[in-house]
mmCIF file of C-alpha atoms in Angstrom:
data_model
loop_
_atom_site.group_PDB
_atom_site.id
_atom_site.type_symbol
_atom_site.label_atom_id
_atom_site.label_comp_id
_atom_site.label_asym_id
_atom_site.label_seq_id
_atom_site.Cartn_x
_atom_site.Cartn_y
_atom_site.Cartn_z
ATOM 1 C CA MET A 1 -0.078 -0.031 -0.003
ATOM 2 C CA ALA A 2 2.970 2.521 0.763
ATOM 3 C CA ARG A 3 4.241 1.782 -2.595
ATOM 4 C CA LEU A 4 1.044 2.460 -4.441
ATOM 5 C CA SER A 5 0.609 5.609 -2.459
ATOM 6 C CA PHE A 6 4.073 6.826 -3.454
ATOM 7 C CA GLY A 7 3.419 6.152 -7.056
ATOM 8 C CA ARG A 8 0.178 8.083 -7.141
ATOM 9 C CA LEU A 9 1.829 11.009 -5.394
ATOM 10 C CA ALA A 10 4.499 10.979 -8.068
ATOM 11 C CA LEU A 11 1.927 10.827 -10.765
ATOM 12 C CA PHE A 12 -0.025 13.717 -9.252
ATOM 13 C CA SER A 13 2.998 15.869 -9.010
ATOM 14 C CA ALA A 14 4.071 15.373 -12.630
ATOM 15 C CA ALA A 15 0.578 16.360 -13.739
ATOM 16 C CA GLY A 16 0.684 19.443 -11.768
ATOM 17 C CA ILE A 17 4.125 20.317 -13.178
ATOM 18 C CA LEU A 18 2.654 19.956 -16.759
ATOM 19 C CA ALA A 19 -0.527 21.983 -15.802
ATOM 20 C CA VAL A 20 1.468 24.856 -14.519
ATOM 21 C CA GLY A 21 3.881 24.979 -17.732
ATOM 22 C CA ALA A 22 0.864 24.842 -19.895
ATOM 23 C CA ALA A 23 -0.511 27.695 -18.265
ATOM 24 C CA LEU A 24 2.498 29.862 -18.490
ATOM 25 C CA HIS A 25 2.999 28.939 -22.156
ATOM 26 C CA TYR A 26 -0.671 29.887 -22.754
ATOM 27 C CA THR A 27 -0.031 33.386 -21.216
ATOM 28 C CA GLY A 28 3.121 33.787 -23.000
ATOM 29 C CA ARG A 29 5.377 33.996 -19.686
ATOM 30 C CA PRO A 30 8.737 32.217 -19.530
ATOM 31 C CA ILE A 31 9.008 28.814 -18.244
ATOM 32 C CA PRO A 32 11.680 28.388 -15.575
ATOM 33 C CA TRP A 33 14.022 25.447 -16.345
ATOM 34 C CA PRO A 34 15.179 22.971 -15.401
ATOM 35 C CA LEU A 35 12.042 22.508 -13.258
ATOM 36 C CA ASP A 36 13.972 20.358 -10.771
ATOM 37 C CA GLN A 37 15.832 23.299 -9.697
ATOM 38 C CA VAL A 38 12.736 25.057 -8.464
ATOM 39 C CA PRO A 39 11.254 24.066 -5.253
ATOM 40 C CA TYR A 40 7.973 22.277 -5.669
ATOM 41 C CA GLY A 41 5.054 24.542 -5.052
ATOM 42 C CA LYS A 42 7.116 27.808 -5.787
ATOM 43 C CA LEU A 43 6.666 27.942 -9.631
ATOM 44 C CA VAL A 44 5.867 31.744 -9.756
ATOM 45 C CA PRO A 45 5.298 33.304 -13.110
ATOM 46 C CA THR A 46 7.505 36.254 -13.847
ATOM 47 C CA GLN A 47 6.730 39.132 -16.036
ATOM 48 C CA ALA A 48 8.865 38.564 -19.461
ATOM 49 C CA LYS A 49 10.461 41.654 -20.642
ATOM 50 C CA PRO A 50 10.432 42.156 -24.597
ATOM 51 C CA PRO A 51 13.946 42.085 -26.139
ATOM 52 C CA ALA A 52 15.413 45.616 -26.756
ATOM 53 C CA PRO A 53 15.244 46.617 -30.471
ATOM 54 C CA VAL A 54 18.376 46.430 -32.587
ATOM 55 C CA ALA A 55 19.325 49.608 -34.502
ATOM 56 C CA ALA A 56 19.419 49.036 -38.112
ATOM 57 C CA THR A 57 21.298 52.339 -38.924
ATOM 58 C CA PRO A 58 25.026 52.374 -39.781
ATOM 59 C CA GLY A 59 25.704 53.672 -36.037
ATOM 60 C CA GLY A 60 23.842 50.948 -34.467
ATOM 61 C CA ARG A 61 25.466 47.796 -33.010
ATOM 62 C CA GLY A 62 23.666 45.523 -35.641
ATOM 63 C CA GLY A 63 24.692 47.594 -38.791
ATOM 64 C CA ALA A 64 26.842 46.143 -41.504
ATOM 65 C CA GLY A 65 29.204 48.858 -41.264
ATOM 66 C CA ASN A 66 30.003 48.092 -37.718
ATOM 67 C CA ARG A 67 30.884 44.348 -38.184
ATOM 68 C CA PRO A 68 34.181 43.404 -36.556
ATOM 69 C CA PRO A 69 36.987 43.841 -38.890
ATOM 70 C CA VAL A 70 38.388 40.751 -40.531
ATOM 71 C CA THR A 71 42.047 39.958 -39.890
ATOM 72 C CA VAL A 72 43.721 39.182 -43.243
ATOM 73 C CA VAL A 73 47.186 38.427 -44.652
ATOM 74 C CA THR A 74 47.967 40.379 -47.687
ATOM 75 C CA ALA A 75 50.664 40.694 -50.377
ATOM 76 C CA LYS A 76 51.474 42.956 -53.193
ATOM 77 C CA ALA A 77 50.703 42.425 -56.883
ATOM 78 C CA GLU A 78 54.333 42.741 -58.473
ATOM 79 C CA ARG A 79 55.652 43.231 -61.835
ATOM 80 C CA ARG A 80 58.435 40.659 -62.371
ATOM 81 C CA ALA A 81 60.199 38.524 -65.148
ATOM 82 C CA MET A 82 58.098 35.326 -65.352
ATOM 83 C CA PRO A 83 58.803 32.504 -67.866
ATOM 84 C CA VAL A 84 56.467 31.152 -70.322
ATOM 85 C CA ARG A 85 56.930 27.288 -69.897
ATOM 86 C CA LEU A 86 55.151 24.081 -70.455
ATOM 87 C CA ASP A 87 55.350 20.865 -68.334
ATOM 88 C CA ALA A 88 55.092 17.391 -69.615
ATOM 89 C CA ILE A 89 56.038 13.645 -68.885
ATOM 90 C CA GLY A 90 58.686 12.466 -71.604
ATOM 91 C CA THR A 91 60.500 9.178 -72.099
ATOM 92 C CA VAL A 92 64.141 9.115 -72.808
ATOM 93 C CA GLN A 93 65.106 7.500 -76.199
ATOM 94 C CA ALA A 94 68.411 6.456 -77.742
ATOM 95 C CA ILE A 95 69.249 8.500 -80.821
ATOM 96 C CA SER A 96 70.550 5.333 -82.274
ATOM 97 C CA SER A 97 69.926 1.695 -81.163
ATOM 98 C CA VAL A 98 71.749 -0.918 -83.138
ATOM 99 C CA ASN A 99 71.062 -4.612 -83.096
ATOM 100 C CA VAL A 100 74.432 -6.475 -83.872
ATOM 101 C CA ARG A 101 73.921 -9.667 -86.096
ATOM 102 C CA SER A 102 76.310 -11.799 -87.779
ATOM 103 C CA ARG A 103 76.635 -11.647 -91.598
ATOM 104 C CA VAL A 104 78.160 -15.045 -91.844
ATOM 105 C CA ASP A 105 77.295 -18.581 -90.425
ATOM 106 C CA THR A 106 80.290 -19.642 -88.338
ATOM 107 C CA GLN A 107 81.271 -20.176 -84.927
ATOM 108 C CA ILE A 108 82.015 -17.493 -82.319
ATOM 109 C CA THR A 109 85.711 -17.666 -80.932
ATOM 110 C CA GLU A 110 85.809 -14.618 -78.717
ATOM 111 C CA VAL A 111 83.581 -12.182 -77.011
ATOM 112 C CA ALA A 112 85.606 -8.946 -76.536
ATOM 113 C CA PHE A 113 83.520 -6.803 -74.306
ATOM 114 C CA LYS A 114 82.179 -6.761 -70.852
ATOM 115 C CA ASP A 115 78.393 -6.926 -70.717
ATOM 116 C CA GLY A 116 76.801 -3.536 -69.792
ATOM 117 C CA GLY A 117 80.002 -1.632 -70.533
ATOM 118 C CA TYR A 118 80.535 1.368 -72.665
ATOM 119 C CA VAL A 119 82.116 0.726 -76.091
ATOM 120 C CA LYS A 120 83.566 3.403 -78.558
ATOM 121 C CA LYS A 121 82.887 3.088 -82.420
ATOM 122 C CA GLY A 122 85.262 0.676 -83.920
ATOM 123 C CA ASP A 123 85.953 -1.500 -80.706
ATOM 124 C CA VAL A 124 85.932 -5.050 -81.279
ATOM 125 C CA LEU A 125 82.939 -6.895 -80.064
ATOM 126 C CA PHE A 126 83.046 -10.496 -81.550
ATOM 127 C CA ARG A 127 85.626 -12.669 -83.348
ATOM 128 C CA LEU A 128 84.320 -15.405 -85.577
ATOM 129 C CA ASP A 129 86.083 -18.461 -86.902
ATOM 130 C CA SER A 130 87.598 -17.261 -90.062
ATOM 131 C CA ARG A 131 89.851 -19.923 -91.285
ATOM 132 C CA LEU A 132 87.944 -20.797 -94.189
ATOM 133 C CA ALA A 133 87.826 -17.237 -95.485
ATOM 134 C CA GLU A 134 91.468 -16.786 -95.220
ATOM 135 C CA ALA A 135 92.280 -20.024 -97.219
ATOM 136 C CA LEU A 136 89.859 -18.704 -99.900
ATOM 137 C CA ILE A 137 91.708 -15.404 -100.030
ATOM 138 C CA LYS A 138 95.079 -17.343 -100.159
ATOM 139 C CA GLN A 139 93.691 -19.434 -103.075
ATOM 140 C CA SER A 140 92.512 -16.237 -104.970
ATOM 141 C CA GLU A 141 95.909 -14.572 -104.673
ATOM 142 C CA ALA A 142 97.644 -17.460 -105.856
ATOM 143 C CA SER A 143 95.537 -17.596 -109.040
ATOM 144 C CA VAL A 144 96.171 -14.047 -109.554
ATOM 145 C CA ALA A 145 99.915 -14.490 -109.219
ATOM 146 C CA LYS A 146 99.616 -17.403 -111.782
ATOM 147 C CA ASP A 147 97.613 -14.984 -114.283
ATOM 148 C CA ARG A 148 100.551 -12.330 -113.802
ATOM 149 C CA ALA A 149 103.146 -14.847 -114.637
ATOM 150 C CA SER A 150 101.110 -15.975 -117.762
ATOM 151 C CA LEU A 151 100.598 -12.379 -118.642
ATOM 152 C CA ALA A 152 104.403 -11.644 -118.390
ATOM 153 C CA SER A 153 105.092 -14.616 -120.909
ATOM 154 C CA ALA A 154 102.287 -13.414 -123.150
ATOM 155 C CA GLU A 155 103.726 -9.896 -123.327
ATOM 156 C CA THR A 156 107.105 -11.268 -124.280
ATOM 157 C CA ALA A 157 105.576 -13.352 -127.034
ATOM 158 C CA LEU A 158 103.701 -10.303 -128.262
ATOM 159 C CA ARG A 159 106.939 -8.261 -128.391
ATOM 160 C CA ARG A 160 108.548 -11.095 -130.401
ATOM 161 C CA ALA A 161 105.725 -11.233 -132.787
ATOM 162 C CA GLU A 162 105.631 -7.718 -133.388
ATOM 163 C CA GLU A 163 109.504 -7.716 -134.137
ATOM 164 C CA LEU A 164 108.945 -10.514 -136.629
ATOM 165 C CA ALA A 165 105.836 -8.952 -138.353
ATOM 166 C CA LYS A 166 108.002 -5.870 -139.013
ATOM 167 C CA ARG A 167 110.578 -7.921 -140.964
ATOM 168 C CA ASP A 168 107.659 -10.024 -142.552
ATOM 169 C CA PHE A 169 108.715 -13.167 -140.763
ATOM 170 C CA ALA A 170 105.079 -13.325 -138.689
ATOM 171 C CA THR A 171 101.849 -13.436 -140.136
ATOM 172 C CA ASP A 172 99.100 -11.060 -139.033
ATOM 173 C CA GLN A 173 97.143 -13.939 -137.363
ATOM 174 C CA ARG A 174 99.960 -14.715 -135.228
ATOM 175 C CA LEU A 175 100.315 -11.109 -134.134
ATOM 176 C CA ASP A 176 96.534 -10.917 -133.350
ATOM 177 C CA THR A 177 96.497 -14.135 -131.548
ATOM 178 C CA ALA A 178 99.543 -12.761 -129.249
ATOM 179 C CA ARG A 179 97.621 -9.555 -128.664
ATOM 180 C CA THR A 180 94.380 -11.487 -127.655
ATOM 181 C CA GLN A 181 96.533 -13.623 -125.224
ATOM 182 C CA VAL A 182 97.801 -10.492 -123.277
ATOM 183 C CA ALA A 183 94.548 -8.920 -123.173
ATOM 184 C CA THR A 184 92.749 -11.932 -121.858
ATOM 185 C CA LEU A 185 95.222 -12.464 -119.107
ATOM 186 C CA LYS A 186 95.051 -8.834 -118.000
ATOM 187 C CA ALA A 187 91.305 -9.260 -117.635
ATOM 188 C CA ALA A 188 91.672 -12.388 -115.692
ATOM 189 C CA ILE A 189 94.142 -10.578 -113.492
ATOM 190 C CA ARG A 190 91.649 -7.871 -112.767
ATOM 191 C CA GLY A 191 88.997 -10.365 -112.017
ATOM 192 C CA GLY A 192 91.214 -12.260 -109.640
ATOM 193 C CA GLU A 193 92.087 -9.091 -107.836
ATOM 194 C CA ALA A 194 88.524 -8.160 -107.534
ATOM 195 C CA ALA A 195 87.711 -11.517 -106.175
ATOM 196 C CA VAL A 196 90.477 -11.198 -103.499
ATOM 197 C CA GLU A 197 89.186 -7.871 -102.479
ATOM 198 C CA ALA A 198 85.564 -9.441 -102.177
ATOM 199 C CA LEU A 199 86.889 -12.225 -100.032
ATOM 200 C CA LYS A 200 88.786 -9.541 -97.739
ATOM 201 C CA VAL A 201 85.374 -7.821 -97.286
ATOM 202 C CA GLN A 202 84.042 -11.021 -96.198
ATOM 203 C CA LEU A 203 86.834 -11.594 -94.018
ATOM 204 C CA SER A 204 86.039 -8.368 -92.274
ATOM 205 C CA TYR A 205 82.711 -9.912 -91.428
ATOM 206 C CA TYR A 206 84.408 -12.341 -88.902
ATOM 207 C CA THR A 207 85.564 -9.500 -86.680
ATOM 208 C CA ILE A 208 82.444 -7.552 -85.598
ATOM 209 C CA LEU A 209 83.203 -3.857 -84.853
ATOM 210 C CA ALA A 210 80.903 -1.436 -82.741
ATOM 211 C CA PRO A 211 78.978 0.508 -85.293
ATOM 212 C CA VAL A 212 78.167 3.330 -82.753
ATOM 213 C CA SER A 213 79.466 4.498 -79.329
ATOM 214 C CA GLY A 214 77.242 3.864 -76.312
ATOM 215 C CA ARG A 215 76.106 1.465 -73.772
ATOM 216 C CA ILE A 216 76.087 -2.132 -74.701
ATOM 217 C CA GLY A 217 73.867 -4.847 -73.350
ATOM 218 C CA VAL A 218 74.266 -8.437 -72.594
ATOM 219 C CA ALA A 219 75.691 -10.624 -75.210
ATOM 220 C CA GLY A 220 73.166 -12.944 -76.919
ATOM 221 C CA LEU A 221 75.487 -15.624 -77.904
ATOM 222 C CA LYS A 222 79.008 -16.389 -76.006
ATOM 223 C CA GLU A 223 82.046 -18.381 -77.157
ATOM 224 C CA GLY A 224 81.471 -21.700 -78.968
ATOM 225 C CA ASN A 225 77.991 -20.920 -80.298
ATOM 226 C CA ILE A 226 77.186 -20.724 -83.915
ATOM 227 C CA ALA A 227 76.273 -17.290 -85.238
ATOM 228 C CA LYS A 228 73.526 -17.317 -87.968
ATOM 229 C CA THR A 229 72.588 -14.719 -90.682
ATOM 230 C CA GLY A 230 69.255 -13.402 -91.416
ATOM 231 C CA ASP A 231 66.571 -11.104 -89.726
ATOM 232 C CA ASN A 232 65.301 -14.013 -87.690
ATOM 233 C CA SER A 233 68.625 -14.837 -86.390
ATOM 234 C CA THR A 234 69.725 -14.443 -82.700
ATOM 235 C CA VAL A 235 70.823 -10.731 -81.875
ATOM 236 C CA LEU A 236 74.385 -10.951 -80.758
ATOM 237 C CA VAL A 237 74.172 -7.561 -78.740
ATOM 238 C CA THR A 238 72.229 -4.313 -78.662
ATOM 239 C CA ILE A 239 74.191 -1.057 -78.508
ATOM 240 C CA ASN A 240 72.253 2.150 -77.343
ATOM 241 C CA GLN A 241 73.843 5.626 -78.092
ATOM 242 C CA THR A 242 73.682 7.658 -74.933
ATOM 243 C CA ASP A 243 75.378 10.841 -75.818
ATOM 244 C CA PRO A 244 73.631 12.733 -77.188
ATOM 245 C CA ILE A 245 70.283 11.298 -76.355
ATOM 246 C CA TYR A 246 66.545 12.252 -77.054
ATOM 247 C CA VAL A 247 63.801 12.790 -74.777
ATOM 248 C CA ALA A 248 60.267 12.475 -76.302
ATOM 249 C CA PHE A 249 57.279 14.083 -74.960
ATOM 250 C CA ALA A 250 53.819 15.326 -76.139
ATOM 251 C CA VAL A 251 52.272 18.723 -75.840
ATOM 252 C CA ALA A 252 48.791 20.100 -76.702
ATOM 253 C CA GLN A 253 48.621 21.177 -80.452
ATOM 254 C CA ARG A 254 47.608 24.811 -79.148
ATOM 255 C CA HIS A 255 51.035 25.382 -78.008
ATOM 256 C CA LEU A 256 52.445 24.560 -81.412
ATOM 257 C CA PRO A 257 52.636 28.172 -82.686
ATOM 258 C CA ASP A 258 54.532 29.437 -79.567
ATOM 259 C CA ILE A 259 57.034 26.569 -79.716
ATOM 260 C CA ARG A 260 57.830 27.241 -83.461
ATOM 261 C CA ALA A 261 58.144 30.908 -82.670
ATOM 262 C CA ALA A 262 60.632 30.142 -79.776
ATOM 263 C CA MET A 263 62.593 27.677 -81.847
ATOM 264 C CA ALA A 264 62.969 30.280 -84.611
ATOM 265 C CA ALA A 265 63.961 32.919 -82.058
ATOM 266 C CA GLY A 266 66.345 30.364 -80.522
ATOM 267 C CA THR A 267 64.930 30.991 -76.979
ATOM 268 C CA ALA A 268 63.445 27.774 -76.207
ATOM 269 C CA VAL A 269 65.257 25.657 -73.483
ATOM 270 C CA VAL A 270 64.321 22.226 -72.263
ATOM 271 C CA GLN A 271 64.965 20.697 -68.917
ATOM 272 C CA ALA A 272 64.543 17.004 -68.249
ATOM 273 C CA THR A 273 64.589 15.373 -64.823
ATOM 274 C CA GLN A 274 64.674 11.669 -64.694
ATOM 275 C CA GLN A 275 62.283 10.002 -61.970
ATOM 276 C CA GLY A 276 64.302 9.351 -58.894
ATOM 277 C CA GLY A 277 66.941 11.606 -59.806
ATOM 278 C CA ALA A 278 67.934 14.961 -58.431
ATOM 279 C CA LYS A 279 70.093 16.276 -61.262
ATOM 280 C CA SER A 280 68.520 17.907 -64.510
ATOM 281 C CA ALA A 281 69.798 18.107 -68.026
ATOM 282 C CA GLU A 282 69.424 20.938 -70.110
ATOM 283 C CA GLY A 283 68.931 20.664 -73.926
ATOM 284 C CA THR A 284 67.140 22.049 -77.066
ATOM 285 C CA ILE A 285 64.000 21.175 -79.237
ATOM 286 C CA ALA A 286 65.509 18.944 -82.094
ATOM 287 C CA VAL A 287 62.442 17.616 -83.765
ATOM 288 C CA VAL A 288 58.661 18.600 -83.868
ATOM 289 C CA ASP A 289 56.733 15.839 -85.506
ATOM 290 C CA ASN A 290 55.086 16.614 -88.751
ATOM 291 C CA LEU A 291 51.636 15.257 -87.871
ATOM 292 C CA VAL A 292 49.088 16.235 -84.987
ATOM 293 C CA ASP A 293 47.620 13.144 -83.410
ATOM 294 C CA ALA A 294 43.977 13.776 -84.208
ATOM 295 C CA THR A 295 42.802 11.410 -81.510
ATOM 296 C CA THR A 296 44.567 13.115 -78.506
ATOM 297 C CA GLY A 297 45.081 16.491 -80.087
ATOM 298 C CA THR A 298 48.617 16.496 -79.311
ATOM 299 C CA ILE A 299 52.048 16.745 -81.041
ATOM 300 C CA GLN A 300 55.169 14.657 -80.556
ATOM 301 C CA ILE A 301 58.368 16.712 -79.723
ATOM 302 C CA ARG A 302 62.020 15.130 -79.201
ATOM 303 C CA ALA A 303 64.513 17.328 -77.416
ATOM 304 C CA SER A 304 68.207 16.557 -77.640
ATOM 305 C CA PHE A 305 70.691 16.478 -74.545
ATOM 306 C CA GLU A 306 74.188 16.248 -74.089
ATOM 307 C CA ASN A 307 74.511 13.107 -71.927
ATOM 308 C CA ALA A 308 78.256 12.626 -71.210
ATOM 309 C CA ASP A 309 77.723 11.734 -67.654
ATOM 310 C CA GLU A 310 74.505 9.657 -68.406
ATOM 311 C CA THR A 311 72.130 11.638 -66.396
ATOM 312 C CA LEU A 312 69.454 10.320 -68.588
ATOM 313 C CA TRP A 313 68.993 6.633 -69.147
ATOM 314 C CA PRO A 314 67.146 5.105 -72.193
ATOM 315 C CA GLY A 315 63.558 3.999 -71.662
ATOM 316 C CA ALA A 316 63.312 6.059 -68.270
ATOM 317 C CA LEU A 317 60.341 8.338 -67.514
ATOM 318 C CA CYS A 318 61.281 12.004 -66.877
ATOM 319 C CA GLN A 319 59.588 15.327 -65.848
ATOM 320 C CA VAL A 320 60.062 17.685 -68.801
ATOM 321 C CA ARG A 321 59.926 21.531 -68.589
ATOM 322 C CA VAL A 322 59.977 23.714 -71.696
ATOM 323 C CA THR A 323 60.671 27.358 -71.236
ATOM 324 C CA LEU A 324 59.646 29.263 -74.448
ATOM 325 C CA ARG A 325 60.504 32.786 -73.413
ATOM 326 C CA VAL A 326 60.555 35.069 -70.392
ATOM 327 C CA ASP A 327 58.128 37.961 -70.083
ATOM 328 C CA PRO A 328 60.111 40.711 -68.475
ATOM 329 C CA GLU A 329 56.974 42.633 -66.897
ATOM 330 C CA ALA A 330 54.389 40.267 -65.909
ATOM 331 C CA VAL A 331 51.857 41.138 -63.254
ATOM 332 C CA THR A 332 51.892 38.410 -60.699
ATOM 333 C CA VAL A 333 50.102 37.652 -57.355
ATOM 334 C CA PRO A 334 50.598 34.623 -54.967
ATOM 335 C CA ARG A 335 48.619 31.644 -56.041
ATOM 336 C CA GLU A 336 46.553 31.842 -52.689
ATOM 337 C CA ALA A 337 45.132 35.222 -53.793
ATOM 338 C CA ILE A 338 42.886 33.732 -56.692
ATOM 339 C CA GLN A 339 39.444 32.911 -55.934
ATOM 340 C CA THR A 340 36.715 31.368 -58.086
ATOM 341 C CA GLY A 341 33.051 32.635 -58.294
ATOM 342 C CA GLN A 342 30.182 32.480 -60.626
ATOM 343 C CA ASN A 343 31.633 35.002 -63.109
ATOM 344 C CA GLY A 344 35.047 33.436 -63.073
ATOM 345 C CA SER A 345 38.211 34.447 -61.157
ATOM 346 C CA PHE A 346 38.666 37.246 -58.821
ATOM 347 C CA VAL A 347 40.916 38.654 -56.012
ATOM 348 C CA PHE A 348 40.075 40.882 -52.861
ATOM 349 C CA ILE A 349 42.051 43.863 -52.679
ATOM 350 C CA VAL A 350 42.351 46.152 -49.637
ATOM 351 C CA GLU A 351 41.701 49.955 -50.268
ATOM 352 C CA ASP A 352 41.687 52.341 -47.322
ATOM 353 C CA GLY A 353 41.204 49.438 -45.004
ATOM 354 C CA LEU A 354 38.217 47.991 -46.918
ATOM 355 C CA ALA A 355 38.012 44.944 -48.932
ATOM 356 C CA ARG A 356 36.935 45.124 -52.639
ATOM 357 C CA ALA A 357 36.410 42.346 -55.148
ATOM 358 C CA ARG A 358 38.220 42.666 -58.466
ATOM 359 C CA THR A 359 37.569 40.553 -61.470
ATOM 360 C CA VAL A 360 40.796 39.172 -63.113
ATOM 361 C CA VAL A 361 41.947 36.942 -65.983
ATOM 362 C CA VAL A 362 44.515 34.397 -65.146
ATOM 363 C CA ASP A 363 47.028 33.748 -67.933
ATOM 364 C CA ARG A 364 49.160 30.989 -66.253
ATOM 365 C CA THR A 365 50.619 29.644 -63.110
ATOM 366 C CA VAL A 366 54.457 29.348 -62.451
ATOM 367 C CA ASP A 367 55.354 27.687 -59.250
ATOM 368 C CA ASP A 368 53.736 29.767 -56.523
ATOM 369 C CA ARG A 369 52.802 32.825 -58.702
ATOM 370 C CA VAL A 370 49.894 33.561 -60.752
ATOM 371 C CA VAL A 371 50.395 35.653 -63.834
ATOM 372 C CA ILE A 372 47.542 38.115 -64.414
ATOM 373 C CA ALA A 373 46.428 38.899 -67.991
ATOM 374 C CA SER A 374 43.974 41.541 -67.157
ATOM 375 C CA GLY A 375 42.381 43.129 -63.953
ATOM 376 C CA LEU A 376 45.409 44.282 -62.139
ATOM 377 C CA SER A 377 48.232 46.603 -63.127
ATOM 378 C CA GLY A 378 50.557 45.976 -60.277
ATOM 379 C CA GLY A 379 51.066 47.529 -56.872
ATOM 380 C CA GLU A 380 47.774 46.553 -55.643
ATOM 381 C CA THR A 381 47.291 44.933 -52.072
ATOM 382 C CA VAL A 382 45.717 41.652 -52.588
ATOM 383 C CA VAL A 383 44.318 39.235 -49.745
ATOM 384 C CA VAL A 384 46.084 35.764 -49.625
ATOM 385 C CA ASP A 385 44.576 34.523 -46.364
ATOM 386 C CA GLY A 386 41.110 35.193 -44.789
ATOM 387 C CA GLN A 387 38.974 35.805 -48.017
ATOM 388 C CA LEU A 388 36.294 33.389 -46.730
ATOM 389 C CA LEU A 389 35.255 35.915 -44.078
ATOM 390 C CA LEU A 390 35.271 38.774 -46.522
ATOM 391 C CA THR A 391 32.506 40.593 -48.263
ATOM 392 C CA GLU A 392 32.318 43.784 -50.379
ATOM 393 C CA GLY A 393 33.452 46.724 -48.270
ATOM 394 C CA ALA A 394 34.093 44.626 -45.193
ATOM 395 C CA ARG A 395 36.645 46.338 -42.780
ATOM 396 C CA THR A 396 40.125 44.454 -42.607
ATOM 397 C CA ILE A 397 43.011 44.316 -40.270
ATOM 398 C CA GLU A 398 46.176 43.439 -42.364
ATOM 399 C CA ARG A 399 49.042 41.510 -40.813
ATOM 400 C CA ASN A 400 52.325 40.017 -42.504
ATOM 401 C CA ARG A 401 51.944 42.562 -45.117
ATOM 402 C CA ASP A 402 55.656 41.850 -46.291
ATOM 403 C CA ARG A 403 54.801 38.398 -47.370
ATOM 404 C CA GLY A 404 54.534 39.526 -50.934
ATOM 405 C CA GLY A 405 58.179 40.533 -51.040
ATOM 406 C CA GLN A 406 59.256 36.943 -50.375
#
């Protein structure tokens, strides 16, 4: 029974509190809260005071002109020399890449280079078994010597026939036969000498020399293997010319007029940095392809680099930066100053402590600076931090104003 009486008492108390709250809400009076902080039975309605009106005039506390000033970071719009450049991803390519193959079928007797080493043009790479070719040369030389001996005898017979013919002791037929014999032997000697030269040329095939200077690969065949001829034969070794060297890259076709103008003026400079390397190589544009790729709208370009220290390695990817020219008086602002709105790019400038939005046309971005084509003339104070709190005509407090000079 005690428990039931306590539950009923709690129910009646809650109902009473809700009734008081409803009465106060109906009369528009404030309801004290939390209710548990007010002693039961002492909920005394208080007279609510209306809020004080907020002045809407510029001199009042709620006026737009009296909003707290916004703290901003500013910098100067400066005129400075700025490059016109393009960035791309390129691939290092050897100017000359030679696959060395044998021109005769024979056995390899010597590999005269170290795998992966550097070779110069004319260095011996392979020596092949040339005994058969040397024997054929000796045979041809012996045949030529025989024909020369026969020629000497035929010339002696011709002189004798000519002397006899002068004294009418030799017939014209004998004289003609002697002359024919001499001419035949001379022709045979020339043919034999030509055969010897041909065999000597073939003999040179048995000593394979480096056709270009460059970095050599791994030998495809070692000593004792049979070298074969033909396009389907095993490549003996590959040589890639590394100095000079190409870097091939693609740029959008809209840049082609500027590139050609820079090439004509001699102002185009190309820098290539191989991925993973800290050192850059500097070169010039060597080749512009004669066709624009209609699928991608790009054109292929090859730049040539002196590469004596092998900074660039064939087949590697690299960052390419092409500087076409340098504008000596470009208007620039820090990159953080540029904002984007519905009408395009704009910046906030500070004039007499007030923020003003200024529409600008962005030409290009170079590192941390943006080149402005129009909208600024240089010398303006632009906001680089705090723009999100700014509106047209807002008051500002500047700090770190010297940042623009860095």
